[in-house]
Coordinates of N, CA and C in Angstrom, one line a residue:
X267 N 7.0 -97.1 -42.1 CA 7.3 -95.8 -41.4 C 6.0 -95.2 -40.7
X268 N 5.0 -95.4 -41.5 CA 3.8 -94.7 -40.7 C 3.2 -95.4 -39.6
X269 N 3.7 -96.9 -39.6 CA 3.3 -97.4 -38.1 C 4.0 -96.8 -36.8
X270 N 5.3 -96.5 -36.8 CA 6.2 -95.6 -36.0 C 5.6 -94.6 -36.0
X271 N 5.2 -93.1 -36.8 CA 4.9 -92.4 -36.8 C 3.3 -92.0 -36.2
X272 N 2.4 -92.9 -36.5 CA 1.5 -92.8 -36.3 C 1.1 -93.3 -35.0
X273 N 2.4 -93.9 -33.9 CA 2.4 -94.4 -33.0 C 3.6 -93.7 -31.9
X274 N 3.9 -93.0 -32.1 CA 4.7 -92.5 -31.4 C 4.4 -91.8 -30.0
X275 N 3.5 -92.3 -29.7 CA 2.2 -91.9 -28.1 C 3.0 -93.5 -27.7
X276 N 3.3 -94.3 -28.1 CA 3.8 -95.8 -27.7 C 4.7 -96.2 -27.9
X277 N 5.4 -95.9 -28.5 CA 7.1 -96.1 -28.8 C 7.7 -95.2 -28.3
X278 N 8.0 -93.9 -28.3 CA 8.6 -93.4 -27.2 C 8.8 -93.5 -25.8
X279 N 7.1 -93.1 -25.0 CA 7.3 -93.6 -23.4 C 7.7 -94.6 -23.2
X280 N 7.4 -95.9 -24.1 CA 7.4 -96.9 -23.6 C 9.0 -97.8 -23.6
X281 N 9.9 -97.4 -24.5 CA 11.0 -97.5 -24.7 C 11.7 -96.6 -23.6
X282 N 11.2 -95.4 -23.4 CA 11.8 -94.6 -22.1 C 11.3 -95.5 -20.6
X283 N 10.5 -96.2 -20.3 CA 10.4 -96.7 -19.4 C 11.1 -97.8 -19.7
X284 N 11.7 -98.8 -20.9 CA 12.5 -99.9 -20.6 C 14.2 -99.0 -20.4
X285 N 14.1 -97.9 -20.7 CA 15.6 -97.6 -20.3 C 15.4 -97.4 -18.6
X286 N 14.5 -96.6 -18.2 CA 14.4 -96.7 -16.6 C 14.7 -98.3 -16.1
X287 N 14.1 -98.8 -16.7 CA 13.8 -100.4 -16.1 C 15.5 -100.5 -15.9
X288 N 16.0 -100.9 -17.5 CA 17.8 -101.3 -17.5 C 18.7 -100.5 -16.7
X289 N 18.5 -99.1 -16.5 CA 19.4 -98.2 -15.8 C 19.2 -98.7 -14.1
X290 N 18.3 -98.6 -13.6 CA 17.9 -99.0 -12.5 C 18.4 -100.5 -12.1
X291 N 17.9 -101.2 -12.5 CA 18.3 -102.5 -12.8 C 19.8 -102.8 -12.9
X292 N 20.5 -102.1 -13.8 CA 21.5 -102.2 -14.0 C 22.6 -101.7 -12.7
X293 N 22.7 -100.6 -12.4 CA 22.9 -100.2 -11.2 C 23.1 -101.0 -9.8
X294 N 21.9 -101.9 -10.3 CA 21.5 -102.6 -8.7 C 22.1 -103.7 -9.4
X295 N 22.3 -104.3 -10.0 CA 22.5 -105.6 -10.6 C 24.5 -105.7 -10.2
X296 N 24.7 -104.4 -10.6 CA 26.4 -104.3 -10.6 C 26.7 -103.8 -9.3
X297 N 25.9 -102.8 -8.2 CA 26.6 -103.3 -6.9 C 26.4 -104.6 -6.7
X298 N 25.2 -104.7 -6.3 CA 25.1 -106.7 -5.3 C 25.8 -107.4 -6.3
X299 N 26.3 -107.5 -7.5 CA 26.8 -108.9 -7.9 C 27.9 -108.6 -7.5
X300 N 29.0 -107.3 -7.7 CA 29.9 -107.1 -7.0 C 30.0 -107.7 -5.1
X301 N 29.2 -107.2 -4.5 CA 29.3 -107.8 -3.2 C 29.2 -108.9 -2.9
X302 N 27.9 -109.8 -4.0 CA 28.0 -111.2 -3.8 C 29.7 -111.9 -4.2
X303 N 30.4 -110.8 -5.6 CA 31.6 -111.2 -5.9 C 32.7 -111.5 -4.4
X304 N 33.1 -110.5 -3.5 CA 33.3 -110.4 -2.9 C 33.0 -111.3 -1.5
X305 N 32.0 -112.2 -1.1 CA 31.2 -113.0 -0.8 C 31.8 -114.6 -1.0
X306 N 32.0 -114.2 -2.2 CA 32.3 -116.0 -2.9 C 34.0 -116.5 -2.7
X307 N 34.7 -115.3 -3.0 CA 36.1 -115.4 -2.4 C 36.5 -114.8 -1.0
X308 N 35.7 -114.2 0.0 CA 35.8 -114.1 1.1 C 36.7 -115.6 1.8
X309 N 37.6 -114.9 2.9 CA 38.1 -116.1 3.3 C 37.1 -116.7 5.0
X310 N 36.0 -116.0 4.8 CA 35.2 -116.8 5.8 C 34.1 -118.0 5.2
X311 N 34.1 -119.3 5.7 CA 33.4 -120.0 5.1 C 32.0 -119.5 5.2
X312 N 31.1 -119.4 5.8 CA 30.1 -118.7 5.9 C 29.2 -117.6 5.1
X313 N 30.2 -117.0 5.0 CA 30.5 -115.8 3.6 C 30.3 -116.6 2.6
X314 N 31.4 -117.7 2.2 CA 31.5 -118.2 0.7 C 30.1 -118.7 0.7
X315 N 29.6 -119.5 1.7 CA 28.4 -120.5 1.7 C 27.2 -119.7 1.1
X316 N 27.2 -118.3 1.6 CA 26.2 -117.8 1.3 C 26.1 -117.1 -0.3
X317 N 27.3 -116.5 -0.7 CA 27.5 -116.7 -1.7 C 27.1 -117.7 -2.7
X318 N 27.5 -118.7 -2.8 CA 27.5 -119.8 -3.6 C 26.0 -120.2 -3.6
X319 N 25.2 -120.5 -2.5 CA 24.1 -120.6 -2.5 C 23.0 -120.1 -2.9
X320 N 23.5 -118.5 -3.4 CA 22.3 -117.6 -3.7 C 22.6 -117.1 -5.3
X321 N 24.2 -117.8 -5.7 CA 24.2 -117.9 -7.4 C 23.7 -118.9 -7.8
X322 N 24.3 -120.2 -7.1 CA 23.2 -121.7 -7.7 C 21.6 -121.4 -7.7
X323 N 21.4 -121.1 -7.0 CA 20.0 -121.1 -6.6 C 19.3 -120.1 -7.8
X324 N 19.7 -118.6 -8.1 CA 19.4 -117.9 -8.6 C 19.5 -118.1 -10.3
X325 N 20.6 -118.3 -10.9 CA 21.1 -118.8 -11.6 C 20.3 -119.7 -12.7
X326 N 20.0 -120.8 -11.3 CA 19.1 -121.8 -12.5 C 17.4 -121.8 -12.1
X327 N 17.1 -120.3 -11.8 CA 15.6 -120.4 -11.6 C 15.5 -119.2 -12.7
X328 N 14.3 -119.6 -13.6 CA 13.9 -118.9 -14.8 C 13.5 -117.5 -14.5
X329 N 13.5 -116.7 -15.4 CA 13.7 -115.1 -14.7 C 12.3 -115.3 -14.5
X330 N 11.3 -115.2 -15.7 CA 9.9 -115.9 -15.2 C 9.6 -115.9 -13.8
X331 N 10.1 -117.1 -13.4 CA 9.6 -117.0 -12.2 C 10.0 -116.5 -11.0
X332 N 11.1 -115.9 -11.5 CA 11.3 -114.5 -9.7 C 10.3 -113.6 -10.4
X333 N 10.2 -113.0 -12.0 CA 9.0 -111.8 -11.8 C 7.5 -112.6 -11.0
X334 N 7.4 -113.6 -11.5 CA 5.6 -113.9 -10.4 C 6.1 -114.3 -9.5
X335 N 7.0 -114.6 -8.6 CA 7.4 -114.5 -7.4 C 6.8 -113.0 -6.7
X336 N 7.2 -112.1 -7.4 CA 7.0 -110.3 -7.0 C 6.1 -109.6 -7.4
X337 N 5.2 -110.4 -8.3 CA 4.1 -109.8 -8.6 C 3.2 -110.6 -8.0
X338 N 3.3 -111.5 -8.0 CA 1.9 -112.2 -7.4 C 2.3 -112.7 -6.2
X339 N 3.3 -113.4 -5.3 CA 3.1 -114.3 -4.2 C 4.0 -113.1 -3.2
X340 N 5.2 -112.3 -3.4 CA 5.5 -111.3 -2.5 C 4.0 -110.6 -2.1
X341 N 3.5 -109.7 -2.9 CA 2.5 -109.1 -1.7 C 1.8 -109.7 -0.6
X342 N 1.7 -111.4 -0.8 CA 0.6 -112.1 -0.1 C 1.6 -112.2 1.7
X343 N 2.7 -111.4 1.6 CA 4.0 -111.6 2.5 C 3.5 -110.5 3.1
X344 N 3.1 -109.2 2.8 CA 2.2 -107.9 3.0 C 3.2 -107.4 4.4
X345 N 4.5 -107.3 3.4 CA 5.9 -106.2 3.8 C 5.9 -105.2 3.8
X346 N 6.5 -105.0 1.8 CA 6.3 -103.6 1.8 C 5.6 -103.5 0.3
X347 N 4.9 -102.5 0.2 CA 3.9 -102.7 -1.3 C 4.9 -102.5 -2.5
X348 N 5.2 -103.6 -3.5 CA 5.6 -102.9 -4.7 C 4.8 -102.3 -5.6
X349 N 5.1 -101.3 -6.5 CA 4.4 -101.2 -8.0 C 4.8 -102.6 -8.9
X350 N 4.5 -102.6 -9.7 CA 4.7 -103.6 -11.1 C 6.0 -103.0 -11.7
X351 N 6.2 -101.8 -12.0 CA 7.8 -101.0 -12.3 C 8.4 -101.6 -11.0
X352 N 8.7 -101.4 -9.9 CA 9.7 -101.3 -8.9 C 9.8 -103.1 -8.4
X353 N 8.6 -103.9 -8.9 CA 8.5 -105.4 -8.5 C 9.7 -105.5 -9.8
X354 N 9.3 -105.7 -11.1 CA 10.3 -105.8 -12.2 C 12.1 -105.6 -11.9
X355 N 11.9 -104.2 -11.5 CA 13.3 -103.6 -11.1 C 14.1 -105.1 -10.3
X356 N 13.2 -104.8 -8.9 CA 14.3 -105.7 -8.1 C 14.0 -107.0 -8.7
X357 N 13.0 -108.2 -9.5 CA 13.5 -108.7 -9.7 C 14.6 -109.2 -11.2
X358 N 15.2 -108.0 -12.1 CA 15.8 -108.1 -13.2 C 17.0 -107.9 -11.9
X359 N 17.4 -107.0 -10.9 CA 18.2 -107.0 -10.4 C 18.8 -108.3 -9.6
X360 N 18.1 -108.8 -8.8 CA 18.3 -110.0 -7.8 C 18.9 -111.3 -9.0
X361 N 17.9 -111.1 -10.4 CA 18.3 -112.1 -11.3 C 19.7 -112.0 -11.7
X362 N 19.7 -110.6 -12.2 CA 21.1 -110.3 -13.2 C 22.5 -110.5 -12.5
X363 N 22.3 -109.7 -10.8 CA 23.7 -110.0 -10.6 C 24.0 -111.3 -9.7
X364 N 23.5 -112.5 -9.9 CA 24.0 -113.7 -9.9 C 24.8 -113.8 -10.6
X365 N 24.8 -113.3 -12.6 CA 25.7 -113.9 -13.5 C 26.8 -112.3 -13.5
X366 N 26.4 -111.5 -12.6 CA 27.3 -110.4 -12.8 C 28.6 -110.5 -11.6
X367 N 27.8 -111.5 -10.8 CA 29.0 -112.1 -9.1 C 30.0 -112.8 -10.2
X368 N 29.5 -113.6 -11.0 CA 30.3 -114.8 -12.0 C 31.4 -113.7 -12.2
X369 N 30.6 -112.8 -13.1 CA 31.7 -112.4 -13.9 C 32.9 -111.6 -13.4
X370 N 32.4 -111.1 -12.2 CA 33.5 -110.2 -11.2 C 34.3 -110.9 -10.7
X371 N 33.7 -112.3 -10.4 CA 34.9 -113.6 -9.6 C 35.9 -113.9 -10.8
X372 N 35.4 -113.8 -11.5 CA 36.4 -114.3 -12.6 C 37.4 -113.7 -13.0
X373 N 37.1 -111.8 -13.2 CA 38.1 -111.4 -13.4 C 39.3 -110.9 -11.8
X374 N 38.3 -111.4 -10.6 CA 39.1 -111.4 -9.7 C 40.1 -112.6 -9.4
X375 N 40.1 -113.7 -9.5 CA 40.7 -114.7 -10.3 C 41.8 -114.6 -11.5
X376 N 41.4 -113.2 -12.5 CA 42.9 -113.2 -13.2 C 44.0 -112.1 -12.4
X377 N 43.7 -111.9 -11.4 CA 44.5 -110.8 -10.7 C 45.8 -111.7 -9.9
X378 N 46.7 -111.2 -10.2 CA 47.9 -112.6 -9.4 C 47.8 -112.6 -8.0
X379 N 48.0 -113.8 -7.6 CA 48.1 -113.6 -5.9 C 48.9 -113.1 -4.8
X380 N 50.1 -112.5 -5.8 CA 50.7 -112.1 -5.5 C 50.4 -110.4 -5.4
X381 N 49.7 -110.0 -6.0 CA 48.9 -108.2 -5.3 C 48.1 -108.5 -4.3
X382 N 47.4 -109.7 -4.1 CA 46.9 -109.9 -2.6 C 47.9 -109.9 -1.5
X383 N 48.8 -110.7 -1.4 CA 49.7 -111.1 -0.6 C 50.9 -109.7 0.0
X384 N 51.1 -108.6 -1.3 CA 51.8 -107.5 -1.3 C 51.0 -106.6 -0.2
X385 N 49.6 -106.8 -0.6 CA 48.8 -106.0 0.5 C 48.6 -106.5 2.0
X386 N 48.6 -107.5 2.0 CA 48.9 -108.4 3.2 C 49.9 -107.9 4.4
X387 N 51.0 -107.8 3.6 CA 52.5 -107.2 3.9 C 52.2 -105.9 4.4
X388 N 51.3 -104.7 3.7 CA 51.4 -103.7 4.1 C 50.3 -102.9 5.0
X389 N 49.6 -104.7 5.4 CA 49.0 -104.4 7.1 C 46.9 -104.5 6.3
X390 N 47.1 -104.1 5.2 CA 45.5 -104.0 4.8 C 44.7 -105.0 5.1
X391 N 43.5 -105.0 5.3 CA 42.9 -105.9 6.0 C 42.1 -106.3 4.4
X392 N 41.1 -107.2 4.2 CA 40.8 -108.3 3.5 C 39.5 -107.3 2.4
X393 N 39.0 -106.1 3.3 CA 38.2 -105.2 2.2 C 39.2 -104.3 1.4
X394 N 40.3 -104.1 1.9 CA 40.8 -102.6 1.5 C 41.6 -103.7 1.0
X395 N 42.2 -104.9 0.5 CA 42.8 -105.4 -0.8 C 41.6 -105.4 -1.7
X396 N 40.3 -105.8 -1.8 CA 39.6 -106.1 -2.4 C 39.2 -104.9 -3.3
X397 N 38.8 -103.7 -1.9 CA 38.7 -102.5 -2.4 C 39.2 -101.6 -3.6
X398 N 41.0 -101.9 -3.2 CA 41.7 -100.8 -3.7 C 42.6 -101.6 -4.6
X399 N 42.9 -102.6 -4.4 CA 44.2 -103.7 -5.2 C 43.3 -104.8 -6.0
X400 N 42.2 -105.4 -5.8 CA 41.9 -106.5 -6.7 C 40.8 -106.0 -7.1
X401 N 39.6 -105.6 -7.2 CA 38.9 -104.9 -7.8 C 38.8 -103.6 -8.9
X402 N 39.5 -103.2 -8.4 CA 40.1 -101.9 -9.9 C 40.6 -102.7 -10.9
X403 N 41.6 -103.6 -10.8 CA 42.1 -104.3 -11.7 C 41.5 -105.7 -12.0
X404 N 40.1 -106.3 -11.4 CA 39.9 -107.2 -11.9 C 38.4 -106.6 -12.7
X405 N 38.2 -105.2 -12.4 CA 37.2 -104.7 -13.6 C 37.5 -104.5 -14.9
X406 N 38.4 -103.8 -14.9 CA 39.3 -104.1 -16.4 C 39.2 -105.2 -17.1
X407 N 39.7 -106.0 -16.5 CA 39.4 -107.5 -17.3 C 38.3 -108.0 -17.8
X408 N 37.2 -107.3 -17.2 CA 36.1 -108.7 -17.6 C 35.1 -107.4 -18.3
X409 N 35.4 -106.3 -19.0 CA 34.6 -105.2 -19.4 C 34.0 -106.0 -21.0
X410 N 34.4 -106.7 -21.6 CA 33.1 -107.5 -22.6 C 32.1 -108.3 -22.1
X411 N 32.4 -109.1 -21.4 CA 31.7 -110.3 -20.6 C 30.5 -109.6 -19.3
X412 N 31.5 -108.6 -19.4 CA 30.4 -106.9 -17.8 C 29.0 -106.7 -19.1
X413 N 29.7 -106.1 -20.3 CA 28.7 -105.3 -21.2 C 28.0 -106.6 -21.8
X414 N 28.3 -107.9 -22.1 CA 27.5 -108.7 -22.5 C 26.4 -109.2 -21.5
X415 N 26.5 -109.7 -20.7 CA 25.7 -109.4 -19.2 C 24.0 -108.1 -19.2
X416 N 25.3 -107.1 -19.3 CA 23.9 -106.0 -19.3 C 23.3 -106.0 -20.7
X417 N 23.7 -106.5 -21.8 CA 23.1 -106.4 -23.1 C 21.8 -107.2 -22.4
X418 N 22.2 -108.2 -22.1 CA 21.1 -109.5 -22.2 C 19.9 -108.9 -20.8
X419 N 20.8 -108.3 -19.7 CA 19.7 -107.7 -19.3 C 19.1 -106.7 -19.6
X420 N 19.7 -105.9 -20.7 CA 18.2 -104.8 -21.3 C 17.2 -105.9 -22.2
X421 N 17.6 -107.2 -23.1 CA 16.8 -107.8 -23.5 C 15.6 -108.1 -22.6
X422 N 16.0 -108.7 -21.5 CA 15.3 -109.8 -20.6 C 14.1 -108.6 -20.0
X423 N 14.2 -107.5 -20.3 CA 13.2 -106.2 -19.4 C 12.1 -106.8 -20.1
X424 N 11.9 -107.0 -21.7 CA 10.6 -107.4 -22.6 C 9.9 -108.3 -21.3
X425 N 10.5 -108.9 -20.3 CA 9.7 -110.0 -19.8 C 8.7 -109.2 -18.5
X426 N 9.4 -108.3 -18.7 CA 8.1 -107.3 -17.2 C 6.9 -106.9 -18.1
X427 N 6.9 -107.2 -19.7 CA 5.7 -106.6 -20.7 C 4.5 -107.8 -20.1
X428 N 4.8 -108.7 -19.7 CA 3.5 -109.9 -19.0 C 3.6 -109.5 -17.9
X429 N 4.0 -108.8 -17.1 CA 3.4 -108.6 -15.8 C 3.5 -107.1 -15.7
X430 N 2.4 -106.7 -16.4 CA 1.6 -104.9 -16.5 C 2.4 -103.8 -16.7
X431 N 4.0 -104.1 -17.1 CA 4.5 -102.9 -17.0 C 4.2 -102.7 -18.3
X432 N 4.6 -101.3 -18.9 CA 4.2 -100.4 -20.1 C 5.0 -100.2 -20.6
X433 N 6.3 -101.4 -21.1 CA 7.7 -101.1 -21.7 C 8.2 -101.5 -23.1
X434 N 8.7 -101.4 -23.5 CA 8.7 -101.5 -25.6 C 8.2 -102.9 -25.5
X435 N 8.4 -103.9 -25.1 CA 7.9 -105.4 -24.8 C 6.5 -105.4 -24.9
X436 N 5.8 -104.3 -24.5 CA 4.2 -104.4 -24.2 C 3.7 -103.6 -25.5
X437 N 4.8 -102.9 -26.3 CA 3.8 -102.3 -27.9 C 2.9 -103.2 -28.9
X438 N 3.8 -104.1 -28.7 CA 2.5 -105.4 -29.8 C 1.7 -105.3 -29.3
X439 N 1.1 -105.4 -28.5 CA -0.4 -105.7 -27.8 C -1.1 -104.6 -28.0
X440 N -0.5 -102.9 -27.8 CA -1.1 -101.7 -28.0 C -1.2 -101.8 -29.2
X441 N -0.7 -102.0 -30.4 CA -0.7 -102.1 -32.1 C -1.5 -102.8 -32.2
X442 N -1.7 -104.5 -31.6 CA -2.9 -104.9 -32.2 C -4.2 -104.5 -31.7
X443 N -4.4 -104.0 -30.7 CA -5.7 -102.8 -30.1 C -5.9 -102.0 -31.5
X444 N -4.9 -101.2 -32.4 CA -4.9 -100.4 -32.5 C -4.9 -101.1 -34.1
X445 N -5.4 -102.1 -34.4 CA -5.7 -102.6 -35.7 C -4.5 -102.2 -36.5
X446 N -3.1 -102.3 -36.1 CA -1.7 -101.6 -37.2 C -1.1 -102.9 -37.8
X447 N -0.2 -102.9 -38.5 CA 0.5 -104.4 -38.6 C 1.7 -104.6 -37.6
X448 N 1.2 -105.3 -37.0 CA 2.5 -105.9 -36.2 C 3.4 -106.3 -36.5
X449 N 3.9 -106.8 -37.6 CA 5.1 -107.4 -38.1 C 6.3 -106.3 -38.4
X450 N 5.3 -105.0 -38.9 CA 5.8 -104.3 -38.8 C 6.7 -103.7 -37.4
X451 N 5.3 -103.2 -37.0 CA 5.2 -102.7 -35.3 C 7.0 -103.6 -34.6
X452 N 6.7 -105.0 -34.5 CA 7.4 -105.6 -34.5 C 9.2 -105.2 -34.8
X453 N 9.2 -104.9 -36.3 CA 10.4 -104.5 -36.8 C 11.3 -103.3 -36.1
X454 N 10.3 -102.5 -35.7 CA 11.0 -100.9 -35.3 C 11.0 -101.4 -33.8
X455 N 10.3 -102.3 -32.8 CA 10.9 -102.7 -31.8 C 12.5 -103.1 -32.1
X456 N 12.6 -103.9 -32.5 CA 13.4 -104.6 -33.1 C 15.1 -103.7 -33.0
X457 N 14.6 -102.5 -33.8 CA 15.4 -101.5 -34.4 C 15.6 -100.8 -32.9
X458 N 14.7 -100.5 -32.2 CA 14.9 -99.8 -31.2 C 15.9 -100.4 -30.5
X459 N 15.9 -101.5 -29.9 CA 16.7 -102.7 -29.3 C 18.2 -102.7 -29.6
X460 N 18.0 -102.5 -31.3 CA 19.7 -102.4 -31.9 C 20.3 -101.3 -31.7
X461 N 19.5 -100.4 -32.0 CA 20.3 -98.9 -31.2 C 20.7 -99.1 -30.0
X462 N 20.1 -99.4 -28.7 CA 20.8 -99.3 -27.7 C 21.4 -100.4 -27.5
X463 N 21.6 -101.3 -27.7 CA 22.8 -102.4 -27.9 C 24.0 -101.9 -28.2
X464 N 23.7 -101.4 -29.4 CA 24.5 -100.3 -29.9 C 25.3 -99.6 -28.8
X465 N 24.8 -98.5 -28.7 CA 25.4 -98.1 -27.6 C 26.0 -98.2 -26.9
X466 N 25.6 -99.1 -25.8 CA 26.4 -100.3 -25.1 C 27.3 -100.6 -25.6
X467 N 27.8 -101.2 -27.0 CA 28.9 -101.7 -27.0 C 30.2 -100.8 -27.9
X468 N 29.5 -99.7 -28.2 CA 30.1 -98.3 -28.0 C 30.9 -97.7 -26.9
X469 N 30.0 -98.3 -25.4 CA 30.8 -97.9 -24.1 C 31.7 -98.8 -23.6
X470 N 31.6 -99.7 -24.3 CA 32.1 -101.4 -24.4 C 33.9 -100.9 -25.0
X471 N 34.0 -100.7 -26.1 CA 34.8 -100.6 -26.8 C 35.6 -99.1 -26.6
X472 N 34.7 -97.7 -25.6 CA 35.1 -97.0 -25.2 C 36.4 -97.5 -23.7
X473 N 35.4 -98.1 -23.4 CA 36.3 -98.6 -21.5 C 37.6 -99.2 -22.0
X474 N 37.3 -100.5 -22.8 CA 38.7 -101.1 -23.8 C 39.6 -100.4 -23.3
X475 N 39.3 -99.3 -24.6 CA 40.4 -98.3 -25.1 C 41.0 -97.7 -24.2
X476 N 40.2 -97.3 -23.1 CA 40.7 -96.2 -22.1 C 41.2 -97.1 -21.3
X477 N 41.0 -98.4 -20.8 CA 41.8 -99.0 -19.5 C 42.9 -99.7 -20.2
X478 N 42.6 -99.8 -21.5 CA 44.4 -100.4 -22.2 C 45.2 -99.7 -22.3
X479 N 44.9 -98.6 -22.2 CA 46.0 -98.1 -22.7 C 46.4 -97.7 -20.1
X480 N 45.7 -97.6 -20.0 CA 46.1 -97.3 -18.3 C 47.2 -98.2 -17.9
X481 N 46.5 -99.4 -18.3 CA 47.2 -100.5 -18.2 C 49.0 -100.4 -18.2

């Protein structure tokens, strides 16, 4: 207990900056994977192509290396300047909603073709089924597989701790500056993590309840 206590200049901020990371992140991750969703079943080939091309692609490239992509070889592009927070953000974002496109195709896929086709009938054009008829109802469906997704990306933030951000991922290294035990140190990371997992699947099991029963 007195490693926590005696460290609480490092575990707080620094856990408050991995929630900035995930909120941010998260946000961005769940529009664009949505749009790329939308993209992949588009009935323009072009559309789909580009879709498909930028989850393969994304998908099987290690998160690793989109962060030093953004930390080190984007500036040398000398666009627009990131910080080390806002390079992290977009790339946990760009990473996450490749597998968050997946998960929105899929539950757009349990939606029958027949609420496509009804909308068809009543003149809507190909966003305003997506919009209003197959997206409301294909969120519903995939709300464990949504919340499992973002679990793994609040894990995956520990990985902006190697490239200078200042987030629960980067307290070992302050502890061992700071001559404490890490194993310890370690443990209450650990614990911090489960809490907000927690959480998460608190809102997990909240959405459940409330769209089953809409249902």
């Amino acid at each position: 207990m007195n490693v926590l206590l005696d460290n609480l200049d490092l575990y707080g901020p620094f856990f408050l900056t991995t929630i900035e990371l995930f909120a941010l992140a998260a946000v961005g991750s769940l529009i664009l994977g949505t749009i790329l969703a939308m993209l992949r079943v588009s009935p323009v080939p072009v559309f789909r192509g580009m879709g498909t091309t930028y989850v393969t692609v994304v998908r099987n490239t290690p998160l690793t290396l989109v962060f030093a992509f953004f930390v080190f070889a984007y500036p040398l592009l000398e666009i627009v300047k990131l910080s080390f927070f806002t390079a992290a953000v977009v790339a946990l974002t760009l990473y996450t909603s490749a597998f968050i496109c997946e998960v929105v195709r899929s539950g757009i896929n349990t939606v029958p073709v027949g609420q496509a086709e009804a909308g068809r009938a009543l003149g809507l054009t190909f966003g305003q089924i997506l919009g209003t008829v197959i997206l409301p109802q294909a969120l519903r469906s995939v709300v464990p597989p949504l919340i499992s997704t973002l679990i793994a990306l609040l894990k995956n933030t520990t990985i902006a701790a190697g490239f200078s951000v200042a987030e629960a991922g980067a307290i070992r290294q302050y502890l061992s500056e700071r001559g404490e035990n890490q194993l310890v140190g370690l443990l209450w990371i650990a614990l911090g993590f489960i809490i907000l997992v927690a959480v998460l699947s608190l809102i997990q099991r909240s959405l459940e309840k409330r769209w089953s029963v809409a249902r």
